[in-house]
Amino acid sequence: MNQQNKKKQIAILGSTGSIGTQALQVIDEHPELYEVYALTANNRVDMLIAQARRFQPEAVVIANEDKYTQLKDALADLPIKVYAGDDALCQIVESEPIDVVLTAMVGYAGLKPTMSAIKARKAIALANKETLVVAGELINKLAQQYRTPILPVDSEHSAVFQCLSGEVGNTIEKVILTASGGPFRTFTYEQLQTVTPQQALKHPNWEMGSKITIDSATMMNKGFEVIEAKWLFGVHPTQIEVVVHPQSVIHSMVQFEDSSIKAQMGLPDMRLPIQYAFSYPDRVYSTFERLDFSKCTNLTFEQPDTKRFRNLALAYEAMYRGGNMPCIVNAANEIVVDAFLKGKVSFLGMSNVIEKTMTETSFVISPTYDDYVATDKEARSIATQLINKQ
Ligand code: NAD
Ligand code: MG
């Protein structure tokens, strides 16, 4: 097979999640273009086994080492290499044949394997926004040093990336990220005091993992996306705007210096940005449902309310302060989201804990990788204590 016809070899970190399973659907639609090289998961071993049997990758990794024997035994009749543990995740992405690593795992845990993949010069299809929130500066430096492309999968950033196509050298005035507003967009502050995890887990437009669904309800997700945009597109924080657009049809926009605004539109379906990250710079045919303007007659826009959704303001503040502050916010947020899902902190209480963790954790203006590791640990411990104290 010559180089041109070679199928892209794809490794998926977090193949059992919402993004991971949709990525497998994309690969399934284009067996002539893409092949699964490695699949990885944290805990869901049964699903990983089923995926491995179906897609026949070279290797699978389960992060939770307790599940190794079950995985190994279930795949014993197939020539698939089976590994377990965090180090194996970092090693697998370095495998020579891999072309693209899709980072679809959730949270801070994505940072280390993403760094390994960049150093191994694999194109990164980046879904794990926490990696850029925590260590955007470090990731950008590494990507430059190793000349590794980072292709956005987050729908807003894919939209901006698509709007920027053909605009090399043209000055961007603003990046305008759209936000659905989440399930509590119209709730009053009083109503927000008593909302439950069950209510927060019902997103109006997107089916996603539980952590990002809660982040969407608090608008921390949009705050993280603002930070993600800063690092992906090299814009100044003052150039990034958020507009609430409840229909999620415009996925984001770019305003240029001549006042022209370009928007990328479509039905909310994560398979499109995943596919675009795989096919870039080409577009390939998809069977995804098309937007029908006879049914889509009312696109609306409103300003975000940072009094009710304080996490958005906290994320902006962290971006302006820089250094390890976004890493602190991310760590505190992972702790409070988990606590909220377990009924240990209220919806509005989450912002209080994050804000206090921001003031109590040691600030580092120019963090190294080791500083990020230490910051993540310290902030998690402070946020946990704050929750236990209340
Ligand atoms: P999810 O919870 O559905 O799936 C997470 C996946 O990561 C699972 O396969 C899980 O096994 C794996 N994982 C979790 N913790 C791990 C660990 N410590 N080590 C190894 N593997 C681990 O999450 P999701 O909704 O698919 O989101 C994944 C990432 O993509 C997140 O960073 C999220 O912010 C981002 N994202 C998701 C969407 C979406 O529509 N779901 C949209 C944009 C961005
Ligand atoms: Mg998004």
Short mmCIF file of C-alpha atoms and ligand atoms in Angstrom, two decimals:
data_model
loop_
_atom_site.label_atom_id
_atom_site.label_comp_id
_atom_site.label_asym_id
_atom_site.label_seq_id
_atom_site.Cartn_x
_atom_site.Cartn_y
_atom_site.Cartn_z
CA MET A 1 0.00 0.00 0.00
CA ASN A 2 1.52 3.38 -0.89
CA GLN A 3 1.76 6.23 1.60
CA GLN A 4 -1.15 8.17 0.05
CA ASN A 5 -3.62 5.31 0.42
CA LYS A 6 -2.54 4.49 3.92
CA LYS A 7 -5.43 4.51 6.38
CA LYS A 8 -4.97 6.93 9.27
CA GLN A 9 -4.12 4.99 12.41
CA ILE A 10 -6.07 6.36 15.34
CA ALA A 11 -5.60 5.93 19.08
CA ILE A 12 -8.53 6.88 21.31
CA LEU A 13 -7.87 7.82 24.93
CA GLY A 14 -11.24 7.29 26.61
CA SER A 15 -12.98 5.18 23.96
CA THR A 16 -15.85 4.17 26.27
CA GLY A 17 -17.04 7.74 26.87
CA SER A 18 -19.42 10.00 24.98
CA ILE A 19 -16.73 11.39 22.62
CA GLY A 20 -14.93 8.04 22.37
CA THR A 21 -18.00 6.11 21.26
CA GLN A 22 -18.97 8.80 18.74
CA ALA A 23 -15.42 8.72 17.35
CA LEU A 24 -15.84 4.98 16.80
CA GLN A 25 -19.04 5.69 14.85
CA VAL A 26 -17.08 8.08 12.61
CA ILE A 27 -14.38 5.46 12.05
CA ASP A 28 -17.08 2.87 11.35
CA GLU A 29 -18.54 5.11 8.62
CA HIS A 30 -15.14 5.43 6.93
CA PRO A 31 -13.32 2.10 7.07
CA GLU A 32 -11.47 3.12 3.90
CA LEU A 33 -9.92 6.14 5.66
CA TYR A 34 -9.46 5.30 9.32
CA GLU A 35 -8.32 2.36 11.41
CA VAL A 36 -8.30 1.97 15.19
CA TYR A 37 -4.78 1.36 16.49
CA ALA A 38 -5.45 1.58 20.24
CA LEU A 39 -8.43 1.88 22.56
CA THR A 40 -8.22 2.89 26.21
CA ALA A 41 -10.65 3.25 29.11
CA ASN A 42 -10.65 3.84 32.82
CA ASN A 43 -13.14 1.35 34.29
CA ARG A 44 -15.74 0.18 31.80
CA VAL A 45 -14.05 -3.08 30.94
CA ASP A 46 -17.08 -4.82 29.37
CA MET A 47 -17.55 -2.02 26.89
CA LEU A 48 -13.82 -1.92 26.11
CA ILE A 49 -13.87 -5.68 25.44
CA ALA A 50 -16.83 -5.31 23.07
CA GLN A 51 -15.13 -2.41 21.25
CA ALA A 52 -11.88 -4.36 20.94
CA ARG A 53 -13.67 -7.40 19.49
CA ARG A 54 -15.49 -5.17 17.03
CA PHE A 55 -12.61 -2.92 15.89
CA GLN A 56 -9.64 -5.32 16.36
CA PRO A 57 -7.05 -2.71 17.46
CA GLU A 58 -3.37 -3.53 17.94
CA ALA A 59 -3.60 -2.70 21.62
CA VAL A 60 -5.98 -1.87 24.46
CA VAL A 61 -5.21 -0.22 27.78
CA ILE A 62 -7.32 -0.16 30.91
CA ALA A 63 -6.21 2.54 33.37
CA ASN A 64 -7.64 0.70 36.39
CA GLU A 65 -5.14 -2.12 36.96
CA ASP A 66 -7.68 -4.20 38.92
CA LYS A 67 -9.49 -4.87 35.64
CA TYR A 68 -6.41 -6.12 33.76
CA THR A 69 -7.00 -9.89 34.20
CA GLN A 70 -10.63 -9.66 33.12
CA LEU A 71 -9.64 -7.72 30.00
CA LYS A 72 -6.69 -9.99 29.16
CA ASP A 73 -8.77 -13.19 29.57
CA ALA A 74 -11.66 -11.88 27.51
CA LEU A 75 -9.36 -11.05 24.57
CA ALA A 76 -7.09 -14.11 24.89
CA ASP A 77 -8.26 -15.57 21.56
CA LEU A 78 -7.31 -12.40 19.62
CA PRO A 79 -3.88 -11.00 18.69
CA ILE A 80 -4.51 -7.79 20.68
CA LYS A 81 -1.89 -6.54 23.13
CA VAL A 82 -3.40 -5.79 26.54
CA TYR A 83 -1.94 -3.35 29.07
CA ALA A 84 -3.02 -1.64 32.28
CA GLY A 85 -2.14 1.45 34.30
CA ASP A 86 -1.42 5.14 33.76
CA ASP A 87 2.14 4.60 32.49
CA ALA A 88 0.84 2.23 29.81
CA LEU A 89 -1.50 5.01 28.61
CA CYS A 90 1.47 7.32 28.11
CA GLN A 91 3.50 4.61 26.37
CA ILE A 92 0.81 3.38 24.00
CA VAL A 93 0.34 6.80 22.36
CA GLU A 94 4.03 6.76 21.38
CA SER A 95 3.61 3.64 19.18
CA GLU A 96 5.23 4.25 15.80
CA PRO A 97 2.24 3.55 13.46
CA ILE A 98 -0.18 5.94 15.20
CA ASP A 99 -1.04 9.08 13.18
CA VAL A 100 -3.69 10.72 15.37
CA VAL A 101 -4.36 10.56 19.11
CA LEU A 102 -7.90 11.55 20.12
CA THR A 103 -7.78 12.77 23.72
CA ALA A 104 -11.30 11.92 24.87
CA MET A 105 -10.62 11.16 28.50
CA VAL A 106 -11.97 13.45 31.13
CA GLY A 107 -10.15 15.86 33.44
CA TYR A 108 -6.57 16.50 34.57
CA ALA A 109 -5.70 12.83 33.89
CA GLY A 110 -5.49 13.76 30.19
CA LEU A 111 -2.46 16.02 30.63
CA LYS A 112 0.34 13.45 30.87
CA PRO A 113 -0.66 11.16 27.98
CA THR A 114 -1.28 14.24 25.79
CA MET A 115 2.27 15.43 26.54
CA SER A 116 3.61 11.98 25.60
CA ALA A 117 1.67 12.02 22.32
CA ILE A 118 2.95 15.50 21.43
CA LYS A 119 6.54 14.46 22.13
CA ALA A 120 6.02 11.43 19.87
CA ARG A 121 4.85 13.89 17.14
CA LYS A 122 1.34 12.45 16.85
CA ALA A 123 -1.37 14.81 15.60
CA ILE A 124 -3.61 15.57 18.59
CA ALA A 125 -7.38 15.62 18.10
CA LEU A 126 -8.07 17.44 21.35
CA ALA A 127 -11.35 16.88 23.14
CA ASN A 128 -9.86 16.93 26.64
CA LYS A 129 -10.04 20.69 27.16
CA GLU A 130 -8.79 20.37 30.76
CA THR A 131 -5.29 19.75 29.33
CA LEU A 132 -5.22 23.26 27.83
CA VAL A 133 -6.94 24.82 30.84
CA VAL A 134 -4.35 23.38 33.23
CA ALA A 135 -1.19 23.78 31.17
CA GLY A 136 -1.94 25.63 27.92
CA GLU A 137 1.38 27.46 27.84
CA LEU A 138 3.40 24.28 28.36
CA ILE A 139 1.35 22.35 25.79
CA ASN A 140 1.77 25.10 23.19
CA LYS A 141 5.53 25.20 23.75
CA LEU A 142 5.79 21.42 23.39
CA ALA A 143 3.59 21.41 20.28
CA GLN A 144 5.84 24.07 18.72
CA GLN A 145 9.02 22.31 19.73
CA TYR A 146 7.88 18.96 18.31
CA ARG A 147 5.93 20.54 15.42
CA THR A 148 2.80 18.65 16.41
CA PRO A 149 -0.59 19.91 15.21
CA ILE A 150 -3.37 20.31 17.78
CA LEU A 151 -6.78 19.96 16.10
CA PRO A 152 -9.77 21.05 18.17
CA VAL A 153 -12.66 18.65 18.74
CA ASP A 154 -14.68 20.84 21.10
CA SER A 155 -17.55 22.01 18.86
CA GLU A 156 -16.97 25.73 19.50
CA HIS A 157 -13.26 25.51 18.77
CA SER A 158 -13.81 23.36 15.72
CA ALA A 159 -16.20 26.09 14.54
CA VAL A 160 -13.59 28.81 15.07
CA PHE A 161 -10.96 26.63 13.40
CA GLN A 162 -13.26 26.17 10.38
CA CYS A 163 -13.98 29.93 10.25
CA LEU A 164 -10.22 30.59 10.22
CA SER A 165 -9.62 28.32 7.27
CA GLY A 166 -8.30 30.42 4.36
CA GLU A 167 -7.68 33.43 6.63
CA VAL A 168 -3.91 33.07 7.21
CA GLY A 169 -2.42 36.51 7.86
CA ASN A 170 -5.79 38.21 8.37
CA THR A 171 -6.33 39.98 11.67
CA ILE A 172 -8.88 38.54 14.07
CA GLU A 173 -10.75 41.15 16.06
CA LYS A 174 -12.81 38.79 18.20
CA VAL A 175 -13.55 35.14 18.78
CA ILE A 176 -17.21 34.76 19.76
CA LEU A 177 -17.99 31.50 21.53
CA THR A 178 -21.63 30.47 21.67
CA ALA A 179 -23.10 28.83 24.79
CA SER A 180 -26.39 26.98 25.07
CA GLY A 181 -26.86 28.37 28.60
CA GLY A 182 -27.49 24.85 29.91
CA PRO A 183 -30.57 23.52 31.70
CA PHE A 184 -30.77 26.44 34.17
CA ARG A 185 -30.51 29.33 31.72
CA THR A 186 -33.84 30.81 32.80
CA PHE A 187 -33.64 29.92 36.52
CA THR A 188 -33.55 32.69 39.11
CA TYR A 189 -30.79 32.83 41.73
CA GLU A 190 -33.30 31.56 44.33
CA GLN A 191 -34.25 28.60 42.12
CA LEU A 192 -30.57 27.75 41.62
CA GLN A 193 -30.16 27.32 45.40
CA THR A 194 -32.06 24.04 45.39
CA VAL A 195 -31.33 22.43 42.01
CA THR A 196 -30.36 18.75 42.15
CA PRO A 197 -27.74 16.69 40.29
CA GLN A 198 -30.58 14.93 38.42
CA GLN A 199 -31.82 18.27 37.08
CA ALA A 200 -28.28 19.40 36.23
CA LEU A 201 -27.58 16.17 34.34
CA LYS A 202 -30.37 16.92 31.82
CA HIS A 203 -28.70 19.03 29.17
CA PRO A 204 -31.15 20.52 26.62
CA ASN A 205 -29.03 19.98 23.46
CA TRP A 206 -26.11 17.59 24.05
CA GLU A 207 -25.65 14.04 25.43
CA MET A 208 -22.30 14.11 27.23
CA GLY A 209 -20.35 12.57 30.12
CA SER A 210 -21.51 13.59 33.60
CA LYS A 211 -18.55 15.87 34.43
CA ILE A 212 -18.90 18.09 31.35
CA THR A 213 -22.71 18.06 31.73
CA ILE A 214 -22.40 19.56 35.22
CA ASP A 215 -19.77 22.00 33.91
CA SER A 216 -22.28 23.06 31.25
CA ALA A 217 -24.99 23.62 33.88
CA THR A 218 -22.64 25.86 35.95
CA MET A 219 -21.11 27.45 32.80
CA MET A 220 -17.63 26.43 33.99
CA ASN A 221 -17.52 24.57 30.70
CA LYS A 222 -17.79 27.89 28.82
CA GLY A 223 -15.16 29.43 31.11
CA PHE A 224 -12.82 26.55 30.29
CA GLU A 225 -13.60 26.99 26.60
CA VAL A 226 -12.59 30.65 26.80
CA ILE A 227 -9.21 29.59 28.22
CA GLU A 228 -8.98 26.82 25.60
CA ALA A 229 -9.61 29.41 22.84
CA LYS A 230 -6.87 31.68 24.17
CA TRP A 231 -4.28 28.90 23.80
CA LEU A 232 -5.58 27.37 20.56
CA PHE A 233 -5.95 30.60 18.60
CA GLY A 234 -3.35 32.87 20.26
CA VAL A 235 -5.86 35.64 20.99
CA HIS A 236 -5.76 38.03 23.95
CA PRO A 237 -8.35 37.39 26.71
CA THR A 238 -10.06 40.71 25.86
CA GLN A 239 -10.74 39.37 22.34
CA ILE A 240 -12.80 36.39 23.53
CA GLU A 241 -16.53 36.92 23.99
CA VAL A 242 -19.30 34.56 25.07
CA VAL A 243 -22.85 34.84 23.74
CA VAL A 244 -25.70 32.63 24.90
CA HIS A 245 -27.46 31.01 21.94
CA PRO A 246 -29.92 28.42 23.28
CA GLN A 247 -30.54 26.59 19.96
CA SER A 248 -26.86 25.51 19.56
CA VAL A 249 -27.03 25.90 15.78
CA ILE A 250 -24.24 28.46 15.44
CA HIS A 251 -21.31 26.66 17.02
CA SER A 252 -19.11 29.80 17.25
CA MET A 253 -17.94 32.79 15.24
CA VAL A 254 -14.92 34.88 14.30
CA GLN A 255 -15.05 38.64 13.73
CA PHE A 256 -12.31 40.07 11.48
CA GLU A 257 -10.86 43.59 11.38
CA ASP A 258 -13.05 44.58 8.42
CA SER A 259 -16.12 43.89 10.69
CA SER A 260 -17.09 40.71 8.83
CA ILE A 261 -18.26 37.87 11.05
CA LYS A 262 -17.96 34.24 9.96
CA ALA A 263 -20.06 31.60 11.73
CA GLN A 264 -20.02 27.82 11.49
CA MET A 265 -23.45 26.22 11.72
CA GLY A 266 -25.05 22.82 11.86
CA LEU A 267 -27.17 20.59 14.04
CA PRO A 268 -25.59 19.82 17.41
CA ASP A 269 -23.74 16.56 16.69
CA MET A 270 -20.23 15.97 18.05
CA ARG A 271 -19.46 13.48 15.29
CA LEU A 272 -18.93 16.40 12.88
CA PRO A 273 -16.09 18.12 14.82
CA ILE A 274 -14.57 14.69 15.57
CA GLN A 275 -14.67 13.77 11.87
CA TYR A 276 -13.25 17.16 10.83
CA ALA A 277 -10.30 16.69 13.22
CA PHE A 278 -9.66 13.30 11.60
CA SER A 279 -10.11 14.43 7.99
CA TYR A 280 -8.49 17.90 8.23
CA PRO A 281 -7.64 19.66 5.94
CA ASP A 282 -10.11 17.68 3.80
CA ARG A 283 -13.84 17.31 4.30
CA VAL A 284 -15.37 13.90 3.78
CA TYR A 285 -18.95 12.83 3.19
CA SER A 286 -21.14 12.16 6.25
CA THR A 287 -24.62 10.77 6.76
CA PHE A 288 -25.27 13.17 9.68
CA GLU A 289 -28.66 14.87 9.70
CA ARG A 290 -28.69 18.14 7.74
CA LEU A 291 -29.93 21.45 9.14
CA ASP A 292 -33.40 22.23 7.76
CA PHE A 293 -34.08 25.98 7.79
CA SER A 294 -37.83 25.41 7.48
CA LYS A 295 -37.69 23.92 11.00
CA CYS A 296 -35.03 26.28 12.33
CA THR A 297 -36.81 29.61 12.26
CA ASN A 298 -35.74 31.27 15.46
CA LEU A 299 -32.09 31.79 16.34
CA THR A 300 -31.76 33.90 19.49
CA PHE A 301 -28.88 35.48 21.39
CA GLU A 302 -28.51 36.82 24.93
CA GLN A 303 -25.73 37.95 27.24
CA PRO A 304 -24.36 35.49 29.82
CA ASP A 305 -25.21 36.33 33.43
CA THR A 306 -22.11 35.95 35.61
CA LYS A 307 -24.08 36.79 38.78
CA ARG A 308 -26.08 33.57 38.52
CA PHE A 309 -23.27 31.64 36.82
CA ARG A 310 -20.24 32.80 38.82
CA ASN A 311 -17.99 30.01 37.51
CA LEU A 312 -17.78 31.81 34.18
CA ALA A 313 -16.43 34.92 35.95
CA LEU A 314 -14.02 32.80 38.02
CA ALA A 315 -12.62 31.17 34.88
CA TYR A 316 -12.13 34.60 33.24
CA GLU A 317 -10.38 35.80 36.40
CA ALA A 318 -8.09 32.75 36.38
CA MET A 319 -7.24 33.39 32.72
CA TYR A 320 -6.33 37.04 33.44
CA ARG A 321 -4.22 36.10 36.50
CA GLY A 322 -2.43 33.39 34.50
CA GLY A 323 0.34 31.22 35.96
CA ASN A 324 -1.07 28.18 37.77
CA MET A 325 -4.44 29.86 38.53
CA PRO A 326 -6.39 28.00 35.80
CA CYS A 327 -4.83 24.75 37.10
CA ILE A 328 -6.11 25.64 40.60
CA VAL A 329 -9.59 26.33 39.24
CA ASN A 330 -9.61 23.07 37.29
CA ALA A 331 -8.57 20.98 40.32
CA ALA A 332 -11.10 22.67 42.62
CA ASN A 333 -13.77 22.23 39.96
CA GLU A 334 -13.10 18.49 39.59
CA ILE A 335 -13.50 18.12 43.36
CA VAL A 336 -16.70 20.18 43.62
CA VAL A 337 -18.36 18.52 40.61
CA ASP A 338 -17.73 15.10 42.14
CA ALA A 339 -19.02 16.34 45.52
CA PHE A 340 -22.12 17.91 43.93
CA LEU A 341 -22.93 14.62 42.16
CA LYS A 342 -22.65 12.87 45.55
CA GLY A 343 -24.89 15.44 47.25
CA LYS A 344 -22.07 16.87 49.42
CA VAL A 345 -22.18 20.44 48.12
CA SER A 346 -24.99 22.58 46.69
CA PHE A 347 -25.09 23.90 43.14
CA LEU A 348 -24.22 27.47 44.18
CA GLY A 349 -21.84 26.20 46.89
CA MET A 350 -19.55 24.92 44.12
CA SER A 351 -18.49 28.46 43.13
CA ASN A 352 -17.77 29.40 46.76
CA VAL A 353 -15.39 26.46 47.17
CA ILE A 354 -13.62 27.23 43.88
CA GLU A 355 -13.21 30.91 44.80
CA LYS A 356 -11.77 30.09 48.25
CA THR A 357 -9.44 27.47 46.76
CA MET A 358 -8.16 30.16 44.36
CA THR A 359 -7.15 32.38 47.29
CA GLU A 360 -5.74 29.60 49.50
CA THR A 361 -3.59 27.63 47.04
CA SER A 362 0.05 28.73 46.46
CA PHE A 363 0.28 30.93 43.36
CA VAL A 364 3.07 30.29 40.85
CA ILE A 365 3.50 32.77 38.02
CA SER A 366 5.66 30.63 35.67
CA PRO A 367 4.83 27.01 36.45
CA THR A 368 6.84 24.02 35.27
CA TYR A 369 5.25 20.60 34.77
CA ASP A 370 6.22 19.64 38.34
CA ASP A 371 4.56 22.83 39.61
CA TYR A 372 1.32 21.85 37.87
CA VAL A 373 1.45 18.41 39.50
CA ALA A 374 2.02 20.00 42.93
CA THR A 375 -0.67 22.65 42.35
CA ASP A 376 -3.23 20.07 41.29
CA LYS A 377 -2.55 18.07 44.47
CA GLU A 378 -2.60 21.10 46.80
CA ALA A 379 -5.78 22.59 45.29
CA ARG A 380 -7.62 19.25 45.44
CA SER A 381 -6.74 18.86 49.09
CA ILE A 382 -7.82 22.45 49.94
CA ALA A 383 -11.12 22.11 48.05
CA THR A 384 -11.82 18.77 49.75
CA GLN A 385 -11.19 20.29 53.21
CA LEU A 386 -13.45 23.25 52.40
CA ILE A 387 -16.27 20.87 51.45
CA ASN A 388 -15.81 18.76 54.58
CA LYS A 389 -15.80 21.87 56.80
CA GLN A 390 -19.15 23.27 55.62
P1 NAD B 1 -17.11 10.63 29.47
O1 NAD B 1 -17.17 10.69 30.96
O2 NAD B 1 -18.31 10.20 28.73
O3 NAD B 1 -15.90 9.67 29.04
C1 NAD B 1 -14.65 9.76 29.60
C2 NAD B 1 -13.73 8.68 29.06
O4 NAD B 1 -12.43 8.84 29.65
C3 NAD B 1 -14.16 7.25 29.39
O5 NAD B 1 -13.81 6.41 28.32
C4 NAD B 1 -13.32 6.90 30.61
O6 NAD B 1 -13.07 5.52 30.71
C5 NAD B 1 -12.04 7.66 30.34
N1 NAD B 1 -11.36 8.09 31.57
C6 NAD B 1 -11.90 8.83 32.58
N2 NAD B 1 -10.98 9.05 33.55
C7 NAD B 1 -9.86 8.42 33.15
C8 NAD B 1 -8.57 8.26 33.75
N3 NAD B 1 -8.26 8.77 34.94
N4 NAD B 1 -7.65 7.55 33.06
C9 NAD B 1 -7.96 7.02 31.85
N5 NAD B 1 -9.14 7.13 31.25
C10 NAD B 1 -10.08 7.83 31.89
O7 NAD B 1 -16.62 12.06 28.98
P2 NAD B 1 -16.92 12.80 27.60
O8 NAD B 1 -18.18 13.54 27.69
O9 NAD B 1 -16.68 11.87 26.46
O10 NAD B 1 -15.77 13.91 27.60
C11 NAD B 1 -14.41 13.59 27.36
C12 NAD B 1 -13.60 14.88 27.19
O11 NAD B 1 -14.08 15.56 26.03
C13 NAD B 1 -13.75 15.86 28.35
O12 NAD B 1 -12.54 16.52 28.55
C14 NAD B 1 -14.82 16.83 27.86
O13 NAD B 1 -14.67 18.10 28.42
C15 NAD B 1 -14.50 16.87 26.36
N6 NAD B 1 -15.65 17.22 25.53
C16 NAD B 1 -16.76 16.43 25.52
C17 NAD B 1 -17.85 16.78 24.73
C18 NAD B 1 -19.08 15.89 24.65
O14 NAD B 1 -19.97 16.19 23.87
N7 NAD B 1 -19.17 14.83 25.42
C19 NAD B 1 -17.80 17.95 23.97
C20 NAD B 1 -16.66 18.73 24.00
C21 NAD B 1 -15.59 18.35 24.78
MG MG B 2 -17.95 22.78 23.74
#
